[in-house]
mmCIF file of N, CA and C in Angstrom:
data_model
loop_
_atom_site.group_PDB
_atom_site.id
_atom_site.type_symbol
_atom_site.label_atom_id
_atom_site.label_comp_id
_atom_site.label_asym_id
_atom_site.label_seq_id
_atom_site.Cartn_x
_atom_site.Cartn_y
_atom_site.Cartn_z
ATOM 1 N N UNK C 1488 97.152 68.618 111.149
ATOM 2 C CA UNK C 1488 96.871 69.977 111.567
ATOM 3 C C UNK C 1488 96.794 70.930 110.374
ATOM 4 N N UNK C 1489 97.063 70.459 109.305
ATOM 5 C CA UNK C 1489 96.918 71.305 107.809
ATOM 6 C C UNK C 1489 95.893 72.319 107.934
ATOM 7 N N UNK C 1490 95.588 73.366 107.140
ATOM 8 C CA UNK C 1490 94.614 73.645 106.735
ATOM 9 C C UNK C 1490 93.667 74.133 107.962
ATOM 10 N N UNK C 1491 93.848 74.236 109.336
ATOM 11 C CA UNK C 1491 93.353 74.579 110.043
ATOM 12 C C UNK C 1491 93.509 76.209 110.721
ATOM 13 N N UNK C 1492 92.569 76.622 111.180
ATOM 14 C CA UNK C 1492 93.387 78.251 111.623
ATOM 15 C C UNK C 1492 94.900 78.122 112.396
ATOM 16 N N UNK C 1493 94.823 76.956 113.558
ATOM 17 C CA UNK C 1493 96.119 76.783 114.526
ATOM 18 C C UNK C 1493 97.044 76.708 113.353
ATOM 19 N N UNK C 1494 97.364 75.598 112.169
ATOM 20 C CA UNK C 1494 98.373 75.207 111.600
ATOM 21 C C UNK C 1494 98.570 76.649 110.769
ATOM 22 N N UNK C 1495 97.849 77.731 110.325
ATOM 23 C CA UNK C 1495 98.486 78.922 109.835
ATOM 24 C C UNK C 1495 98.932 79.746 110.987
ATOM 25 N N UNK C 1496 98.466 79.814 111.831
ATOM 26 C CA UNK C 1496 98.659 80.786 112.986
ATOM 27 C C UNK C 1496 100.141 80.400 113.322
ATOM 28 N N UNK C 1497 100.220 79.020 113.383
ATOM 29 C CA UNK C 1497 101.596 78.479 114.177
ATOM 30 C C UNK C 1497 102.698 78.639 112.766
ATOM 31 N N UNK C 1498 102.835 79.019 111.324
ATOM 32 C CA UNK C 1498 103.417 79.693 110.117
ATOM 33 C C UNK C 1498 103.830 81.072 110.649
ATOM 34 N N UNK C 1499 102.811 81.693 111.336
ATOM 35 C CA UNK C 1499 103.043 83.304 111.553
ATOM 36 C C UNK C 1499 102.044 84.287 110.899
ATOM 37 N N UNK C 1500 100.955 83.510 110.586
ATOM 38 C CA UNK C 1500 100.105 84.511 109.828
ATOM 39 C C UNK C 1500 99.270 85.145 110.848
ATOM 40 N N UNK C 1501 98.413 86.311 110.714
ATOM 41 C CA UNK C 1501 97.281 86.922 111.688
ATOM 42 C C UNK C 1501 96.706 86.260 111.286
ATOM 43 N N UNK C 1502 95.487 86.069 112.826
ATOM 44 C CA UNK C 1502 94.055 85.853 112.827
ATOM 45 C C UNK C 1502 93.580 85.881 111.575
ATOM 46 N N UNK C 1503 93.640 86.973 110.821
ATOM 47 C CA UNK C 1503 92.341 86.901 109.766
ATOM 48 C C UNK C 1503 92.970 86.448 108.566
ATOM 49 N N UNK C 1504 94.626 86.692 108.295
ATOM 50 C CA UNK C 1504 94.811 85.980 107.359
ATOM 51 C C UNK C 1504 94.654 84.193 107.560
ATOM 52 N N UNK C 1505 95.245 83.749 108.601
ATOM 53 C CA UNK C 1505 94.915 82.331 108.907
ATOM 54 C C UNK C 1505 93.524 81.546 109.254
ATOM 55 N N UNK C 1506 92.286 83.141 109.478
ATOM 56 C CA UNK C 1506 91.316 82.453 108.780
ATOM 57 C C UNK C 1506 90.961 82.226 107.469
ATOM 58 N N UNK C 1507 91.159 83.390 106.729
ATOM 59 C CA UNK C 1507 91.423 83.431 105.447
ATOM 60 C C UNK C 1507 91.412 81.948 104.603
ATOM 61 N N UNK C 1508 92.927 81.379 105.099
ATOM 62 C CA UNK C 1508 93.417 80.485 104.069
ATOM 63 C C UNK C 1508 92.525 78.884 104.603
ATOM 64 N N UNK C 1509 92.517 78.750 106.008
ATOM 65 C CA UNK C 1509 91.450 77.767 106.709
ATOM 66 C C UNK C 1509 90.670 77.597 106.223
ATOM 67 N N UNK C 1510 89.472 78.818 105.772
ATOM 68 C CA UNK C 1510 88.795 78.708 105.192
ATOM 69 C C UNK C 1510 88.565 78.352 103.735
ATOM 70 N N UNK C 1511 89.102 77.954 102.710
ATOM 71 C CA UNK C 1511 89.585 78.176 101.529
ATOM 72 C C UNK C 1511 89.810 79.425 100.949
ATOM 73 N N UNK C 1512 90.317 79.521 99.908
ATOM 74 C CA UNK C 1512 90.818 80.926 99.114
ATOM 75 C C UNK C 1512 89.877 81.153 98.328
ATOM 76 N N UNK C 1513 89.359 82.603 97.860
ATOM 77 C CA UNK C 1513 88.447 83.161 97.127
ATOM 78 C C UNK C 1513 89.084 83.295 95.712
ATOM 79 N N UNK C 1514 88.130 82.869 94.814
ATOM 80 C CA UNK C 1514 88.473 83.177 93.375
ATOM 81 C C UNK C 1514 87.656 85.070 93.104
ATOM 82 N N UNK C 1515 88.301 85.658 92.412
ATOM 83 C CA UNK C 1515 87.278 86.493 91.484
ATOM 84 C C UNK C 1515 86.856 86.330 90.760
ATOM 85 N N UNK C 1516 85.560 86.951 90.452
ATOM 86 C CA UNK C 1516 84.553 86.631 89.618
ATOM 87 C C UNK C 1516 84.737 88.099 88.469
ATOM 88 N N UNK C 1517 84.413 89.331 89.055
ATOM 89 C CA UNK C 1517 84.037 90.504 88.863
ATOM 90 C C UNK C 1517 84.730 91.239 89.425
ATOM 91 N N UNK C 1518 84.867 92.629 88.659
ATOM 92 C CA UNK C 1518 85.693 94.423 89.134
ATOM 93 C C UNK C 1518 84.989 94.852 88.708
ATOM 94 N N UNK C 1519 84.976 96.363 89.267
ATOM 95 C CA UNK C 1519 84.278 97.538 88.370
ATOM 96 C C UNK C 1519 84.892 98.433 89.228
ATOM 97 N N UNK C 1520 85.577 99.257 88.372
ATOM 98 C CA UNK C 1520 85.861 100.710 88.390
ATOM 99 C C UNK C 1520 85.799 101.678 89.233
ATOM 100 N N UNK C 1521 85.402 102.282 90.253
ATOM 101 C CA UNK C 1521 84.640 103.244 90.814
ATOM 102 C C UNK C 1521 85.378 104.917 90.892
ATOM 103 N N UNK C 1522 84.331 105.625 90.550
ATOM 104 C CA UNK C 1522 85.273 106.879 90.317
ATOM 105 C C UNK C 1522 86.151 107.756 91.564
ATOM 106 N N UNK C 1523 86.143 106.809 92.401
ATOM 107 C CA UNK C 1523 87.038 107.087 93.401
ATOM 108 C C UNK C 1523 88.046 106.565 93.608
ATOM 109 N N UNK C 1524 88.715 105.889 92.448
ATOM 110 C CA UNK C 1524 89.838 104.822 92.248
ATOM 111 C C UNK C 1524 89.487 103.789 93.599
ATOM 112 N N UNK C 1525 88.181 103.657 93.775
ATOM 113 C CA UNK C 1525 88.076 101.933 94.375
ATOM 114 C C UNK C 1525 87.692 100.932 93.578
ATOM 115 N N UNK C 1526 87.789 99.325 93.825
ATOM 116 C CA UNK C 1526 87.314 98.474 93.051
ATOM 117 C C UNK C 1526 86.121 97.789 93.730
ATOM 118 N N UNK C 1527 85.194 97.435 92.887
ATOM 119 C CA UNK C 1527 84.026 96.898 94.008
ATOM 120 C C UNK C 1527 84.769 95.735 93.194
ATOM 121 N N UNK C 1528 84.914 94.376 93.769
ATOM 122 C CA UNK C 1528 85.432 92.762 93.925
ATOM 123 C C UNK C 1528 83.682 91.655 93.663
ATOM 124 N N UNK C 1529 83.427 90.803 93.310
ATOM 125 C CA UNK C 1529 82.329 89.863 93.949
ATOM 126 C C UNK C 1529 83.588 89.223 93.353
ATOM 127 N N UNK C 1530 83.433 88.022 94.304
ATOM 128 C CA UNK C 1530 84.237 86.731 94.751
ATOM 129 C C UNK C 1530 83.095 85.543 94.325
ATOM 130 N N UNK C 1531 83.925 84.244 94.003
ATOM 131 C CA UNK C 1531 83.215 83.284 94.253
ATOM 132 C C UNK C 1531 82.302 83.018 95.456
ATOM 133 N N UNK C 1532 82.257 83.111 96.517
ATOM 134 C CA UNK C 1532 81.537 83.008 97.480
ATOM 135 C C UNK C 1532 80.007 83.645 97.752
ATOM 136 N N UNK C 1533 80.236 84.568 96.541
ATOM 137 C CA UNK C 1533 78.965 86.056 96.875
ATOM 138 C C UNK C 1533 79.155 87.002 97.216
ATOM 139 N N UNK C 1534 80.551 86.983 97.767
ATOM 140 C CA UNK C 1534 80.569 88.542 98.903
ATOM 141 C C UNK C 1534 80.954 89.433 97.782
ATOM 142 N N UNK C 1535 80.371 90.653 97.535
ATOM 143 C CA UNK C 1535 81.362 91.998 97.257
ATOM 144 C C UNK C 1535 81.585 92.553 98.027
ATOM 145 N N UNK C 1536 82.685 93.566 97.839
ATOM 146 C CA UNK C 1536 84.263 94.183 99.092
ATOM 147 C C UNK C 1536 84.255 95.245 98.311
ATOM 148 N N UNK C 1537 85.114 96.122 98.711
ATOM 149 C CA UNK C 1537 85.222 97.283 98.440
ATOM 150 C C UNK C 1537 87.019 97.356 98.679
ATOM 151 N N UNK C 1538 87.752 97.503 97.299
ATOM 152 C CA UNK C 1538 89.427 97.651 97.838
ATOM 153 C C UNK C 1538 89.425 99.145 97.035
ATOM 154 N N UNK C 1539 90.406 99.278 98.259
ATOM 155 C CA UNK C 1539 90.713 101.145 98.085
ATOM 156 C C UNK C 1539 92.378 101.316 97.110
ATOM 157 N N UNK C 1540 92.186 101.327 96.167
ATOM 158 C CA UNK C 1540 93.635 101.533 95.641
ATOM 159 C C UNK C 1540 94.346 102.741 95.251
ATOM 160 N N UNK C 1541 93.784 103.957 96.303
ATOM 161 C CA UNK C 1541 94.710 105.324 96.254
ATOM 162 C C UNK C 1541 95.960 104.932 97.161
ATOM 163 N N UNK C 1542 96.436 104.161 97.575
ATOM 164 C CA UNK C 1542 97.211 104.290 98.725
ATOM 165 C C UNK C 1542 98.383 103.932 97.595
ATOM 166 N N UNK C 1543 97.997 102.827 96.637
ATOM 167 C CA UNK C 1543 99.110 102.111 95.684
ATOM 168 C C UNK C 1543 99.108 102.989 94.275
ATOM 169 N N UNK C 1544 98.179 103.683 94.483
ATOM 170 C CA UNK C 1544 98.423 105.032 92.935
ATOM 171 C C UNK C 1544 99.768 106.124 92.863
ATOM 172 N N UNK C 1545 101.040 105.943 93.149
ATOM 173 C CA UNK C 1545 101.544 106.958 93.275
ATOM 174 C C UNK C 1545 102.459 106.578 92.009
ATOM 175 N N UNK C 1546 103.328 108.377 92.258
ATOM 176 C CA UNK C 1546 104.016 108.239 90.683
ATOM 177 C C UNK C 1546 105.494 107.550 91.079
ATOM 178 N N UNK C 1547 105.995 106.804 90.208
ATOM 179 C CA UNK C 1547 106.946 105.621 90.804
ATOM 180 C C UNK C 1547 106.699 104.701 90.809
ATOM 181 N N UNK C 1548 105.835 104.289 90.880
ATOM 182 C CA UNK C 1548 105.415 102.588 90.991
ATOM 183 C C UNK C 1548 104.780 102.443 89.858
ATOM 184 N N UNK C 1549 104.607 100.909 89.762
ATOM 185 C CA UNK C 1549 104.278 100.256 88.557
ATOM 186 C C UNK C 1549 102.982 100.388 88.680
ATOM 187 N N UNK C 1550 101.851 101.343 89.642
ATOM 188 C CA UNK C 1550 100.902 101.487 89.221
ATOM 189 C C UNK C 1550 100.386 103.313 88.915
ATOM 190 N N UNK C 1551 101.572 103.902 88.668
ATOM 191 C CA UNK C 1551 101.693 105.174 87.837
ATOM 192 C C UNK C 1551 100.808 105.429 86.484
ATOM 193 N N UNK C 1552 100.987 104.461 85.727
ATOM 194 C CA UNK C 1552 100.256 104.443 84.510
ATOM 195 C C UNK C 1552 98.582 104.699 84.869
ATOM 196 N N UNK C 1553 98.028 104.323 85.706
ATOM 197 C CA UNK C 1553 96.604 104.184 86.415
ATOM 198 C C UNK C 1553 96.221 105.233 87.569
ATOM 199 N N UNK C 1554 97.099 106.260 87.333
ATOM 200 C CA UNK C 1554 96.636 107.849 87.613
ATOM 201 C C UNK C 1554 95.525 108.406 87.190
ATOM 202 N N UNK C 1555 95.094 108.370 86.118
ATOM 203 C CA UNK C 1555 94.562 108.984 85.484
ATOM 204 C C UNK C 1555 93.005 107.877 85.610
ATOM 205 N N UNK C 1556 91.870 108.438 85.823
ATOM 206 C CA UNK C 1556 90.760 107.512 85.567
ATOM 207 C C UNK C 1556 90.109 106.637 84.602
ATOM 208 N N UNK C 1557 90.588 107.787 83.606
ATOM 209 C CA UNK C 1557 90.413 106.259 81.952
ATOM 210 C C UNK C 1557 90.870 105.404 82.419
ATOM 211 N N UNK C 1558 92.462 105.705 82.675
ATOM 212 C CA UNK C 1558 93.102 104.774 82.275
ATOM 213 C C UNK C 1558 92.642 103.000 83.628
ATOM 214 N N UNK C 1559 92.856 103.800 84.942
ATOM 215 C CA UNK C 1559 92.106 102.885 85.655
ATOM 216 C C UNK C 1559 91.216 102.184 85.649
ATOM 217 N N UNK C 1560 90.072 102.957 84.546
ATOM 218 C CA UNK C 1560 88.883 102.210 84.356
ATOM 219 C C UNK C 1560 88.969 100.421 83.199
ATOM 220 N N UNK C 1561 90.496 100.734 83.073
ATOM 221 C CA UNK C 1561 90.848 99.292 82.169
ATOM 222 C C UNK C 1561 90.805 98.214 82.865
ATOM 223 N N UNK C 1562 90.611 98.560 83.729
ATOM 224 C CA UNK C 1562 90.786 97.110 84.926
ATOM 225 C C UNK C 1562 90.000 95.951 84.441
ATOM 226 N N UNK C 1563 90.561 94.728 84.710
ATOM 227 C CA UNK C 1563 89.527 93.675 83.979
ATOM 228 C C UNK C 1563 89.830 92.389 84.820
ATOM 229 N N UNK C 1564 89.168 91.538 85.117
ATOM 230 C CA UNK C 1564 89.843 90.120 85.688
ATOM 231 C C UNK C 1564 90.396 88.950 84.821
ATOM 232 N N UNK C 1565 91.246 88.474 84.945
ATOM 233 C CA UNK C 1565 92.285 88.158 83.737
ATOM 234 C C UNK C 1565 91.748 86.295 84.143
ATOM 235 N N UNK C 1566 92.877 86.335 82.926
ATOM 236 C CA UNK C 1566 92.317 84.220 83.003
ATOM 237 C C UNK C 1566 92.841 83.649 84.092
ATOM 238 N N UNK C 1567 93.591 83.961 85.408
ATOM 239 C CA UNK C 1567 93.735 83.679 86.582
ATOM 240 C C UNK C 1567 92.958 83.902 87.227
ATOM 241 N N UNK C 1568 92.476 84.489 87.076
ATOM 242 C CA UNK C 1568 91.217 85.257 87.981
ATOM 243 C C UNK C 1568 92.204 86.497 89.072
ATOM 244 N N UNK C 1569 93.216 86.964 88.725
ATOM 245 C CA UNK C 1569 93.582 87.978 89.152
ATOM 246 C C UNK C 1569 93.472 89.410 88.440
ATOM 247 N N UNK C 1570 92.799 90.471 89.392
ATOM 248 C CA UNK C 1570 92.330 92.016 89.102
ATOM 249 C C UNK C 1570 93.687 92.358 88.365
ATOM 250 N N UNK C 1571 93.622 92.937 86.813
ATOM 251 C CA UNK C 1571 94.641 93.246 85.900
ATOM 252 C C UNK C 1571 94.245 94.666 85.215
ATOM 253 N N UNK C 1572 95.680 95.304 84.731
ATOM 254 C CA UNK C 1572 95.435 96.130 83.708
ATOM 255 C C UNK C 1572 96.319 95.954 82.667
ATOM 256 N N UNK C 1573 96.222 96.489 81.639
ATOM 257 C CA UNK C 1573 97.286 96.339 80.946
ATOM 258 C C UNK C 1573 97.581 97.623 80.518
ATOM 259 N N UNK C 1574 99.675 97.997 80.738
ATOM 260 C CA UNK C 1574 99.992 99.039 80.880
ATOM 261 C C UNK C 1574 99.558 100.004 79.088
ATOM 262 N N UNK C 1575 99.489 98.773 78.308
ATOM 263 C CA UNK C 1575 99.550 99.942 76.421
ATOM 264 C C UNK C 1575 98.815 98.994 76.406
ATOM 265 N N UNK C 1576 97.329 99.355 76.508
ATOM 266 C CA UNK C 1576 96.591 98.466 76.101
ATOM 267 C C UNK C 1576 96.226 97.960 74.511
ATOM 268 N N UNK C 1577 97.679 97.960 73.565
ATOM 269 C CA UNK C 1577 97.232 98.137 72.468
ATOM 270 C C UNK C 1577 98.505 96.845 72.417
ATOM 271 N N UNK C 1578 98.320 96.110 73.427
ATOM 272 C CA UNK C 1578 99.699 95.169 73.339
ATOM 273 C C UNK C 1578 99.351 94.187 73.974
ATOM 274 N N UNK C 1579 99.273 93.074 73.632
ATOM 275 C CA UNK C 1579 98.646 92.139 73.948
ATOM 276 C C UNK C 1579 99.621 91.074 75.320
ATOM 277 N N UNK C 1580 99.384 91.497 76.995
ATOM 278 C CA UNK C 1580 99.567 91.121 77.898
ATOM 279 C C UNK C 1580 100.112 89.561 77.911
ATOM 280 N N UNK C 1581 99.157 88.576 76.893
ATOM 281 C CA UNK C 1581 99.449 87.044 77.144
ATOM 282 C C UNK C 1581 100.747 87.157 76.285
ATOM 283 N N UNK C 1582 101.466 87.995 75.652
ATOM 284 C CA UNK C 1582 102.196 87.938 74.518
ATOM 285 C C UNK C 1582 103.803 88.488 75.161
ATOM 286 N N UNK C 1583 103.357 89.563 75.694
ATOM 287 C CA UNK C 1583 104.582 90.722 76.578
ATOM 288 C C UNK C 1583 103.794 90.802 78.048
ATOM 289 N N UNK C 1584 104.120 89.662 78.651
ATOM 290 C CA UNK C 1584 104.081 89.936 80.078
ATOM 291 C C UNK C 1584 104.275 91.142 80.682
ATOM 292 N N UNK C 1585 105.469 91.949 80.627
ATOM 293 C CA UNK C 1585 105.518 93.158 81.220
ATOM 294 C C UNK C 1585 104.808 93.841 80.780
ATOM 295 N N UNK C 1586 103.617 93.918 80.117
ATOM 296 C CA UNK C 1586 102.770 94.600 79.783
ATOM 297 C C UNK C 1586 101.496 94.871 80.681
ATOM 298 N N UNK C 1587 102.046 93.671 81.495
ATOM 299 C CA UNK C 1587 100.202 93.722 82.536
ATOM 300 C C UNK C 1587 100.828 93.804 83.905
ATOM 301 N N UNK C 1588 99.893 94.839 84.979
ATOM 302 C CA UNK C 1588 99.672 94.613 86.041
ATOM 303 C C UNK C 1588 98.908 93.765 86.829
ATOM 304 N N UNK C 1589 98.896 93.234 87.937
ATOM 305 C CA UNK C 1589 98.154 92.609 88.271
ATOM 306 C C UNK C 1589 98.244 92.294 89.740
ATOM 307 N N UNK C 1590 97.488 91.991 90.526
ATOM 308 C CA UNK C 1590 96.402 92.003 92.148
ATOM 309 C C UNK C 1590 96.428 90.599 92.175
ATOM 310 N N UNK C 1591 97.000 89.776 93.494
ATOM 311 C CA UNK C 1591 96.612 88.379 93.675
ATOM 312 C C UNK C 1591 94.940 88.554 94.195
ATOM 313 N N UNK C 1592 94.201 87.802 94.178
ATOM 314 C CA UNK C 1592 92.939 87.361 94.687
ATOM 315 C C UNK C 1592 92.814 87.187 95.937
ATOM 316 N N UNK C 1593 94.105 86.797 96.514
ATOM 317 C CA UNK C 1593 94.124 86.895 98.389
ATOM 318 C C UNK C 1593 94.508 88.037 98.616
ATOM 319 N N UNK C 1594 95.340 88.991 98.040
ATOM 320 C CA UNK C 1594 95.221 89.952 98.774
ATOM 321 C C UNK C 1594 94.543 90.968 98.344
ATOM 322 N N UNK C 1595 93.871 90.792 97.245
ATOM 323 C CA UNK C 1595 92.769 91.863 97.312
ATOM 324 C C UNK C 1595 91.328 91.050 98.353
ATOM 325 N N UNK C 1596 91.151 89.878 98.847
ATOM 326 C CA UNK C 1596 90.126 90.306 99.659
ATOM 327 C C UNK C 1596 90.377 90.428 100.919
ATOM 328 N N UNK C 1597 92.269 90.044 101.138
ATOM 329 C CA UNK C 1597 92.336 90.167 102.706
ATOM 330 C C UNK C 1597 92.010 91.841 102.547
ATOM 331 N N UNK C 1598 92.468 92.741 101.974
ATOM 332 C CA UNK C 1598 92.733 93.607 102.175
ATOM 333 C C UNK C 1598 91.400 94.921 101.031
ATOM 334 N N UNK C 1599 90.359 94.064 101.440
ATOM 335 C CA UNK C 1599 89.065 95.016 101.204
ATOM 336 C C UNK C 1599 88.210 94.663 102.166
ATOM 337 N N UNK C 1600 87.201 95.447 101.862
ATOM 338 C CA UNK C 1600 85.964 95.587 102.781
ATOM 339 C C UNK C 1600 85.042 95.217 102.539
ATOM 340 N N UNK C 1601 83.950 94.327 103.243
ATOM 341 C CA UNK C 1601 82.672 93.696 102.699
ATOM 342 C C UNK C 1601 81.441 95.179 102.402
ATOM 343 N N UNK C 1602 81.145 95.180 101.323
ATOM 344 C CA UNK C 1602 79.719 95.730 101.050
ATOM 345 C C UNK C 1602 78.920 95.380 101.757
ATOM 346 N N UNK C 1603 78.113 95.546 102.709
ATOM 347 C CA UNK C 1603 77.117 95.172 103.419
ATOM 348 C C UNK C 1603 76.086 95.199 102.491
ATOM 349 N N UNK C 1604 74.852 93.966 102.639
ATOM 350 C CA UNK C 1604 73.484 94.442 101.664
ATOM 351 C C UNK C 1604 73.666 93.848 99.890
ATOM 352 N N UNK C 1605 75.259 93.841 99.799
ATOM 353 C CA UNK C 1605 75.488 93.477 98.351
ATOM 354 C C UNK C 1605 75.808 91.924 97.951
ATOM 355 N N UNK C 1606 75.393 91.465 96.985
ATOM 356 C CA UNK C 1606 75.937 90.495 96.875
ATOM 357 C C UNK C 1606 75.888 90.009 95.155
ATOM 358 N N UNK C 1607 76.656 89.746 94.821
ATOM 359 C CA UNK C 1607 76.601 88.959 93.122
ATOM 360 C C UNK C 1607 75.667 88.115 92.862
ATOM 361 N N UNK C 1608 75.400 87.082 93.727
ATOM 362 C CA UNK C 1608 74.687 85.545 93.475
ATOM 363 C C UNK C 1608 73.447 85.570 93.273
#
Protein backbone atom coordinates (compact mmCIF):
# COMPACT_ATOMS: atom_id res chain seq x y z
CA UNK A 1 0.00 0.00 0.00
CA UNK A 2 3.21 2.36 -0.01
CA UNK A 3 3.29 5.23 -1.94
CA UNK A 4 -0.28 5.31 -2.75
CA UNK A 5 -2.81 8.30 -1.94
CA UNK A 6 -4.81 5.65 0.71
CA UNK A 7 -1.30 4.70 2.41
CA UNK A 8 -0.65 8.72 3.04
CA UNK A 9 -4.15 9.51 3.79
CA UNK A 10 -4.26 6.55 6.36
CA UNK A 11 -0.50 8.63 8.04
CA UNK A 12 -2.93 11.67 8.43
CA UNK A 13 -2.00 13.75 5.63
CA UNK A 14 -4.80 15.89 3.43
CA UNK A 15 -6.00 15.02 0.17
CA UNK A 16 -3.60 17.17 -1.57
CA UNK A 17 -0.73 16.65 0.50
CA UNK A 18 -1.17 12.73 0.07
CA UNK A 19 -1.54 13.42 -3.44
CA UNK A 20 1.37 15.31 -3.43
CA UNK A 21 3.76 12.65 -2.11
CA UNK A 22 1.75 9.59 -4.31
CA UNK A 23 2.60 11.32 -6.87
CA UNK A 24 6.33 11.79 -6.48
CA UNK A 25 8.02 14.92 -4.97
CA UNK A 26 8.98 17.97 -7.05
CA UNK A 27 12.55 19.10 -7.32
CA UNK A 28 13.27 22.96 -8.05
CA UNK A 29 14.66 24.05 -10.84
CA UNK A 30 14.23 28.00 -10.72
CA UNK A 31 13.09 31.38 -8.37
CA UNK A 32 12.76 34.75 -9.27
CA UNK A 33 12.06 37.50 -7.15
CA UNK A 34 8.89 39.35 -7.70
CA UNK A 35 8.42 42.84 -6.47
CA UNK A 36 5.66 41.86 -4.46
CA UNK A 37 7.74 39.65 -2.21
CA UNK A 38 6.30 36.55 -4.29
CA UNK A 39 8.43 33.79 -5.75
CA UNK A 40 7.54 32.51 -9.18
CA UNK A 41 8.96 28.42 -8.55
CA UNK A 42 9.35 26.14 -12.11
CA UNK A 43 9.71 22.67 -10.73
CA UNK A 44 11.02 19.71 -12.39
CA UNK A 45 7.81 18.74 -13.83
CA UNK A 46 7.20 22.18 -15.86
CA UNK A 47 4.78 23.68 -13.68
CA UNK A 48 5.48 27.31 -12.41
CA UNK A 49 3.50 28.40 -9.04
CA UNK A 50 3.37 31.38 -7.59
CA UNK A 51 4.38 31.28 -3.45
CA UNK A 52 3.33 34.32 -1.55
CA UNK A 53 5.92 34.98 1.19
CA UNK A 54 4.41 38.21 2.97
CA UNK A 55 2.67 36.13 5.44
CA UNK A 56 6.41 34.70 6.67
CA UNK A 57 8.12 38.38 6.30
CA UNK A 58 7.66 39.63 9.73
CA UNK A 59 10.08 41.25 12.18
CA UNK A 60 11.07 38.31 14.60
CA UNK A 61 11.55 35.62 12.57
CA UNK A 62 14.37 34.31 10.85
CA UNK A 63 12.97 35.77 7.81
CA UNK A 64 13.35 39.54 9.13
CA UNK A 65 16.54 40.05 7.33
CA UNK A 66 14.33 39.78 3.85
CA UNK A 67 12.17 42.88 4.63
CA UNK A 68 13.62 44.89 2.63
CA UNK A 69 13.47 44.04 -1.35
CA UNK A 70 17.21 43.98 -2.20
CA UNK A 71 17.66 42.08 0.20
CA UNK A 72 14.85 39.45 -0.85
CA UNK A 73 15.86 39.67 -4.24
CA UNK A 74 19.01 37.28 -3.00
CA UNK A 75 16.99 34.41 -3.23
CA UNK A 76 18.69 31.63 -5.15
CA UNK A 77 18.10 27.73 -5.34
CA UNK A 78 20.81 26.09 -3.45
CA UNK A 79 22.62 22.59 -4.18
CA UNK A 80 19.55 20.81 -2.60
CA UNK A 81 17.45 22.26 -4.68
CA UNK A 82 15.88 24.13 -1.78
CA UNK A 83 14.64 28.14 -2.30
CA UNK A 84 17.63 29.90 -0.06
CA UNK A 85 19.01 33.16 1.06
CA UNK A 86 21.82 33.90 2.69
CA UNK A 87 21.47 36.07 5.82
CA UNK A 88 25.41 38.31 5.20
CA UNK A 89 25.75 37.45 2.01
CA UNK A 90 29.38 38.13 2.29
CA UNK A 91 29.69 34.70 4.25
CA UNK A 92 29.83 31.82 2.72
CA UNK A 93 26.47 29.55 3.76
CA UNK A 94 28.31 25.94 2.86
CA UNK A 95 30.91 27.16 5.50
CA UNK A 96 28.48 28.83 8.50
CA UNK A 97 25.30 27.12 8.15
CA UNK A 98 23.50 29.61 10.22
CA UNK A 99 24.11 31.80 7.67
CA UNK A 100 21.41 30.53 5.21
CA UNK A 101 17.76 30.41 5.13
CA UNK A 102 16.00 28.08 3.45
CA UNK A 103 12.26 26.62 1.93
CA UNK A 104 11.85 22.71 1.62
CA UNK A 105 10.70 21.99 -2.09
CA UNK A 106 7.46 20.28 -0.72
CA UNK A 107 6.38 22.89 0.93
CA UNK A 108 6.92 25.49 -1.25
CA UNK A 109 4.79 23.71 -3.93
CA UNK A 110 2.21 22.35 -1.55
CA UNK A 111 1.80 25.69 -0.59
CA UNK A 112 1.87 27.85 -4.01
CA UNK A 113 -0.19 28.38 -6.83
CA UNK A 114 0.00 27.11 -10.40
CA UNK A 115 0.62 29.95 -13.06
CA UNK A 116 -1.81 29.11 -15.53
CA UNK A 117 -0.40 29.47 -19.36
CA UNK A 118 3.28 29.25 -17.83
CA UNK A 119 5.58 26.81 -18.03
CA UNK A 120 9.66 26.38 -17.95
CA UNK A 121 10.04 23.33 -20.41
Amino acid sequence: MANTIDFYLSKGFDRQTAEYFANGKRRIEDVVANDDFTLTISFDNGETRLYDMRPLLKKGTVFEPFLSLKDFRRVYVDDTHCIAWDIDPNIDSDKVWSNKIDLCPDGCYLDSVPIEGVSHV
